[in-house]
Coordinates of C-alpha atoms and ligand atoms in Angstrom, one line a residue:
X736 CA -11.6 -3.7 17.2
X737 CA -14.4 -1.1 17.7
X738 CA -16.3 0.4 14.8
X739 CA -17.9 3.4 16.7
X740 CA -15.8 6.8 17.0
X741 CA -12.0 7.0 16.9
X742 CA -9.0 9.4 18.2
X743 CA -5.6 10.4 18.1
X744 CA -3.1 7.4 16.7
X745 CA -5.8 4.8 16.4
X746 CA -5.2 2.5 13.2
X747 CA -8.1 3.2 11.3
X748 CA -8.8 0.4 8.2
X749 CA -10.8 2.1 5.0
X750 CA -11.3 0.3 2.1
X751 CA -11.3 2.6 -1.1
X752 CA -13.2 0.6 -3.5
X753 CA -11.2 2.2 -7.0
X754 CA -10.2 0.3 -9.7
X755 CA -10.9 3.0 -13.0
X756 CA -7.2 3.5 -13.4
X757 CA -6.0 0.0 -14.1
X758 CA -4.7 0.2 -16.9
X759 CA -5.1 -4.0 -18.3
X760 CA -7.9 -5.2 -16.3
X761 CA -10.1 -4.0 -13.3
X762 CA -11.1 -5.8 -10.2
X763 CA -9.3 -4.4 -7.2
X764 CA -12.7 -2.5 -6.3
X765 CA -13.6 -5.9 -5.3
X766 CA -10.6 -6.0 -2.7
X767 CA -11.8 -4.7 0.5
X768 CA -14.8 -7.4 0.8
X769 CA -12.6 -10.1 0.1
X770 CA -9.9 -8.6 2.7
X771 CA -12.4 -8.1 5.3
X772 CA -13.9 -11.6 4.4
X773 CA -10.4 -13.2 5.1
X774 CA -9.0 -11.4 8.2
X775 CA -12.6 -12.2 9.7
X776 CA -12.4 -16.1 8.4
X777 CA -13.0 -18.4 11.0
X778 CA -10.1 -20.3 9.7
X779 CA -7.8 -18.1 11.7
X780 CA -7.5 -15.6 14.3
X781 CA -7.1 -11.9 14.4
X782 CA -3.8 -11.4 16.4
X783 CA -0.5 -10.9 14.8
X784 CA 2.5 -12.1 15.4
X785 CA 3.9 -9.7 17.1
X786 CA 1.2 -10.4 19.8
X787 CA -1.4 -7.5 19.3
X788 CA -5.2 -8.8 18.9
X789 CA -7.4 -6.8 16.3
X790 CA -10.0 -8.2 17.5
X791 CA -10.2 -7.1 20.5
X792 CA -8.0 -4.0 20.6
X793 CA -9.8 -0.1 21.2
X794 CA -7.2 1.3 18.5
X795 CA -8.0 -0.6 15.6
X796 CA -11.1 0.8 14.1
X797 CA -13.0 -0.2 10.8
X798 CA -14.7 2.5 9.3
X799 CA -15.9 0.4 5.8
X800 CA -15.7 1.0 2.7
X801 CA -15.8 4.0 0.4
X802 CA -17.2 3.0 -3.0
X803 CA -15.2 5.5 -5.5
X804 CA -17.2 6.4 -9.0
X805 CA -15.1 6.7 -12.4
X806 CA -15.1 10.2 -12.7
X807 CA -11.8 12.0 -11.8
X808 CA -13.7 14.1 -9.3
X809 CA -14.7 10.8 -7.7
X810 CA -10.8 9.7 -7.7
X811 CA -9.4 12.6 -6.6
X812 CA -12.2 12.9 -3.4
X813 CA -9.9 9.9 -2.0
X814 CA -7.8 12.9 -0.3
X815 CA -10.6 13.8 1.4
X816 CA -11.8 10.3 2.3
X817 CA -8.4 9.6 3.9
X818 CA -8.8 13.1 5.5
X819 CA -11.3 12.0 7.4
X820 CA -8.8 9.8 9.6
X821 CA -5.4 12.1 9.4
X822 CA -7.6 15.4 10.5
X823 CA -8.7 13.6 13.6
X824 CA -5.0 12.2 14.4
X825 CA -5.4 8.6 13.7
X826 CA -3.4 6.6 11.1
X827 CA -4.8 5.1 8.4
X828 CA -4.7 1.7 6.8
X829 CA -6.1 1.6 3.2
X830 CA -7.3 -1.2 1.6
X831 CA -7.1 -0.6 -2.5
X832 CA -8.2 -0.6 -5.0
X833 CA -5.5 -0.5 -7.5
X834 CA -2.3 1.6 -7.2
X835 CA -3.6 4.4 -8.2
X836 CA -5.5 5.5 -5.3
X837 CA -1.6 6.0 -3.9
X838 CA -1.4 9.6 -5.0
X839 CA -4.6 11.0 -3.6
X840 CA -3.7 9.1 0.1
X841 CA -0.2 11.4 0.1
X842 CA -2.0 14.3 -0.6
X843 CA -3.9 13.4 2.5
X844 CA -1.3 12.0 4.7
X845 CA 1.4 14.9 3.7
X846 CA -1.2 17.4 4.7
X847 CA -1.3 15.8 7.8
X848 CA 2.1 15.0 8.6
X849 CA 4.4 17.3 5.9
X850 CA 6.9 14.7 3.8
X851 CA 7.3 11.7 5.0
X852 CA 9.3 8.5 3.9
X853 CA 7.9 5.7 1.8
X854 CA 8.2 2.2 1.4
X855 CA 7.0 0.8 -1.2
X856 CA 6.8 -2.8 -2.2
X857 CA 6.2 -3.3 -5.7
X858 CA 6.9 -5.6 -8.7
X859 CA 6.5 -2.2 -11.0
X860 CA 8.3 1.4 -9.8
X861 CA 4.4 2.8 -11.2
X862 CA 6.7 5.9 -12.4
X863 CA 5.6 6.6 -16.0
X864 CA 4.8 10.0 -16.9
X865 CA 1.3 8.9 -17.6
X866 CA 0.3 5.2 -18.8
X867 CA -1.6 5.4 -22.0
X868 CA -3.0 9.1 -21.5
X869 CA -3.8 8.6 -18.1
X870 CA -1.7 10.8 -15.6
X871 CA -3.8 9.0 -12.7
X872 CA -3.0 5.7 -13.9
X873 CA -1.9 3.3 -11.6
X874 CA 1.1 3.2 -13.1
X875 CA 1.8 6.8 -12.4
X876 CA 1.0 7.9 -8.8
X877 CA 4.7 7.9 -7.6
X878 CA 5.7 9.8 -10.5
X879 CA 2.6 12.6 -9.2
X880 CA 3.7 12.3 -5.9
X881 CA 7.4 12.8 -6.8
X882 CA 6.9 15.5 -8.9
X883 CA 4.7 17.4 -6.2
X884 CA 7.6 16.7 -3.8
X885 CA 5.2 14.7 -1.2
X886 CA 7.8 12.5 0.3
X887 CA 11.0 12.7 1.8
X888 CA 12.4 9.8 0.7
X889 CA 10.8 6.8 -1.7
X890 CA 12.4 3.4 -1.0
X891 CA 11.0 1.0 -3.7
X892 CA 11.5 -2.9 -2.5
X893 CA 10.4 -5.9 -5.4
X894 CA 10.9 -3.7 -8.6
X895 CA 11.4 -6.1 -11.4
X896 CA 10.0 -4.8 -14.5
X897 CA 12.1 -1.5 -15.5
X898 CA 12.8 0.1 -18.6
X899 CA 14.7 2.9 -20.3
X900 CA 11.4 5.6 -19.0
X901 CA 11.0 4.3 -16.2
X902 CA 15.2 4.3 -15.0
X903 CA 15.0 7.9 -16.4
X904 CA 12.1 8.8 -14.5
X905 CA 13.7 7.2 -11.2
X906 CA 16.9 8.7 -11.8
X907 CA 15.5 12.3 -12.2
X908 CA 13.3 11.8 -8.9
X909 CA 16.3 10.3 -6.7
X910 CA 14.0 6.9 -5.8
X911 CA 16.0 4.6 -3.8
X912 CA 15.4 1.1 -5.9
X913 CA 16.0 -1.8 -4.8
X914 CA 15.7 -4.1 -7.6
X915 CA 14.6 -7.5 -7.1
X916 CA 17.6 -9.0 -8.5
X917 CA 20.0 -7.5 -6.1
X918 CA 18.0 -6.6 -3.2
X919 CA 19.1 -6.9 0.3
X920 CA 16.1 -7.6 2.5
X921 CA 17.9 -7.4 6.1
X922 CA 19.0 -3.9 5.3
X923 CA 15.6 -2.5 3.9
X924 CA 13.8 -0.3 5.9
X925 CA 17.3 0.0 8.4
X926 CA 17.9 3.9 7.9
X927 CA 14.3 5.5 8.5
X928 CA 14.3 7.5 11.2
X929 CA 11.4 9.8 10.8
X930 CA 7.7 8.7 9.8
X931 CA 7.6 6.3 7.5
X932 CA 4.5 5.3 5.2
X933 CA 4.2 1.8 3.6
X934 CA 2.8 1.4 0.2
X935 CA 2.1 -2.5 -0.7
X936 CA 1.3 -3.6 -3.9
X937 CA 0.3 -7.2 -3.9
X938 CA 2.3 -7.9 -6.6
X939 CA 5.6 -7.5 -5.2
X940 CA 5.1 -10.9 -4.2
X941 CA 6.0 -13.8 -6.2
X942 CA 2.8 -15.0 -8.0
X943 CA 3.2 -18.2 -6.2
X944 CA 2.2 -16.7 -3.0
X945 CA 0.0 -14.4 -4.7
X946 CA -1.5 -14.9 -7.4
X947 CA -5.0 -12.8 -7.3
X948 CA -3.3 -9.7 -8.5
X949 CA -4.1 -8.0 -12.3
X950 CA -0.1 -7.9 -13.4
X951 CA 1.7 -11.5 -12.7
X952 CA 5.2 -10.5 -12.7
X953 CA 7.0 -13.8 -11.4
X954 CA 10.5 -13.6 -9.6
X955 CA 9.2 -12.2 -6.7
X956 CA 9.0 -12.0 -3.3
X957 CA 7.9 -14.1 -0.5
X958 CA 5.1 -13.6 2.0
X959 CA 8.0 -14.0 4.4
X960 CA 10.1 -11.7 3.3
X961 CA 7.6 -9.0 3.4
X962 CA 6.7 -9.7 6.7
X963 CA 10.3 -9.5 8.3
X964 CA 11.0 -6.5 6.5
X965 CA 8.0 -4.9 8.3
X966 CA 8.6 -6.7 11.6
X967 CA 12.0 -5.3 11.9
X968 CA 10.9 -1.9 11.2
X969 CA 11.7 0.8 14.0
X970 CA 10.4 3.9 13.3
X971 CA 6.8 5.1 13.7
X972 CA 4.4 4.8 11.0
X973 CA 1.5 7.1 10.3
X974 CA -0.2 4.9 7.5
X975 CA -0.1 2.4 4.9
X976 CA -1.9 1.3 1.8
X977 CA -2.3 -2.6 0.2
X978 CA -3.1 -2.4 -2.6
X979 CA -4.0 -4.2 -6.4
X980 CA -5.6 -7.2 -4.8
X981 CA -7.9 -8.7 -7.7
X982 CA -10.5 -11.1 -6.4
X983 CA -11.3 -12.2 -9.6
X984 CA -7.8 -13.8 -10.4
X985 CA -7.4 -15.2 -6.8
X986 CA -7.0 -18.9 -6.2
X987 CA -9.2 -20.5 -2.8
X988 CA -8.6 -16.7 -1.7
X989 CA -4.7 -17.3 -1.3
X990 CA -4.0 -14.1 -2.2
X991 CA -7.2 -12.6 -0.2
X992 CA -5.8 -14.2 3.0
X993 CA -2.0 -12.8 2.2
X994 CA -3.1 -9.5 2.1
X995 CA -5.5 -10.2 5.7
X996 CA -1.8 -11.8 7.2
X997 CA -0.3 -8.0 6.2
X998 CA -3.5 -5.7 7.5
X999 CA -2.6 -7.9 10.8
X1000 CA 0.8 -7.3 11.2
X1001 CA 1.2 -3.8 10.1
X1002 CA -1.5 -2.6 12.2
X1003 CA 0.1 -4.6 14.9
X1004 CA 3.3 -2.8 14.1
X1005 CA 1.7 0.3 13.7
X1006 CA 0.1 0.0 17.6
X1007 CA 2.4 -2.1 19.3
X1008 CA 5.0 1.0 18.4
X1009 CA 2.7 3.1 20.6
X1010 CA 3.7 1.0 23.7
Ligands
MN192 MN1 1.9 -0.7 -8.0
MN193 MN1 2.6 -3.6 -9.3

């Protein structure tokens, strides 16, 4: 890892300290110290298991932390914040924050790289409309980025909390859904060819693996099965976002070191593509 300047296709991990759009509690500002604080424990190590060593590799690059105020101005600045890293060529990996910060990082990464596919692991399809007023909610940014026509495609993984809106709002958008209750892991992810973005929300995962999230929505994945489904991926990807990590609700920092495990091995992926 090196902290000094970065180029072209370097991973390049920001943590965008926002959490003024949850909409039941906040918290996830918190998440990038205690990510950090876990990938960097001496209880472990930095490579992944795909056999690429943060620690000690040119192209992954930690540029800190962006502390975001409450004001929409302050929310909407993410784009640029993310610019930052597309403009120069690298890839980013954002560390939320809650969910919301979603919409502002497409802005950024479509202006870089045109419409690109998404995967997005998620308890909750974060569709509605707007959430209590709040069109930046962070229940909303995928119906924003939908509606600005951002993506290409939008492949949601670990939904399991729908309801008449929100099937509306992913029927008139043409998400692909897989709902938790009939999803197929091994063919997730399968059919990208082009760039793909992933979007993980730490509450996809069953609360048993992680429960330091704001929304405990049990029935849900496992580590694991995260992991393999981004293991087996084959196309490039030109950034990624984790995201709704609350430290306060975290248990001995299970969820904290979960979300470490994935900053490893999808910047791992994301350089070991580049071989
Ligand atoms: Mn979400
Ligand atoms: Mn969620």
């Amino acid at each position: 890892m090196n902290t000094a300047g970065f180029g072209k296709n370097d991973v390049v991990m920001v943590g965008i300290a926002s959490d003024a759009n949850s909409s039941f509690m906040r918290g996830a500002a918190k998440a990038p110290a205690a990510i950090r604080a876990a990938l960097h424990s001496e209880s472990s190590n930095m490579w992944s298991e795909l056999g690429v060593d943060l620690g000690s590799h040119a192209g992954f690059v930690d540029m800190g932390d962006r502390q975001i105020g409450d004001e929409v101005e302050d929310f909407l600045a993410i784009e640029e914040h993310v610019g930052d890293i597309t403009r120069q060529g690298a890839l980013p990996l954002v560390l939320g924050g809650d969910h919301a910060i979603t919409y502002p990082v497409m802005r950024a990464i479509h202006a870089a790289h045109g419409r690109v596919d998404v995967l997005h692991f998620d308890a909750h399809p974060d569709l509605y409309a707007d959430f209590e007023g709040n069109p930046y909610s962070h229940a909303s940014p995928f119906a924003r980025i939908m509606e600005q026509g951002l993506v290409s495609r939008l492949v949601q993984v670990g939904i399991r909390t729908l309801n008449a809106h929100l099937r509306e709002q992913a029927a008139r958008f043409g998400v692909e859904m897989h709902e938790m209750r009939d999803v197929d892991l091994q063919a997730i992810g399968q059919d990208f060819d082009g760039p793909l973005f992933i979007s993980l929300d730490m509450d996809a995962l069953d609360p048993a693996h992680a429960p330091g999230v704001s929304h405990l929505e049990p029935g849900g994945l496992t580590t694991r099965q995260v992991l393999d489904v981004i293991q087996r991926l084959s196309c490039p990807i030109v950034g990624a976002d984790i995201v709704e990590l609350n430290p306060e609700r975290d248990i001995n920092g299970t969820t904290a070191m979960a979300a470490a495990k994935l900053v490893k091995e999808i910047a791992g992926k994301m350089l070991s593509g580049q071989l």
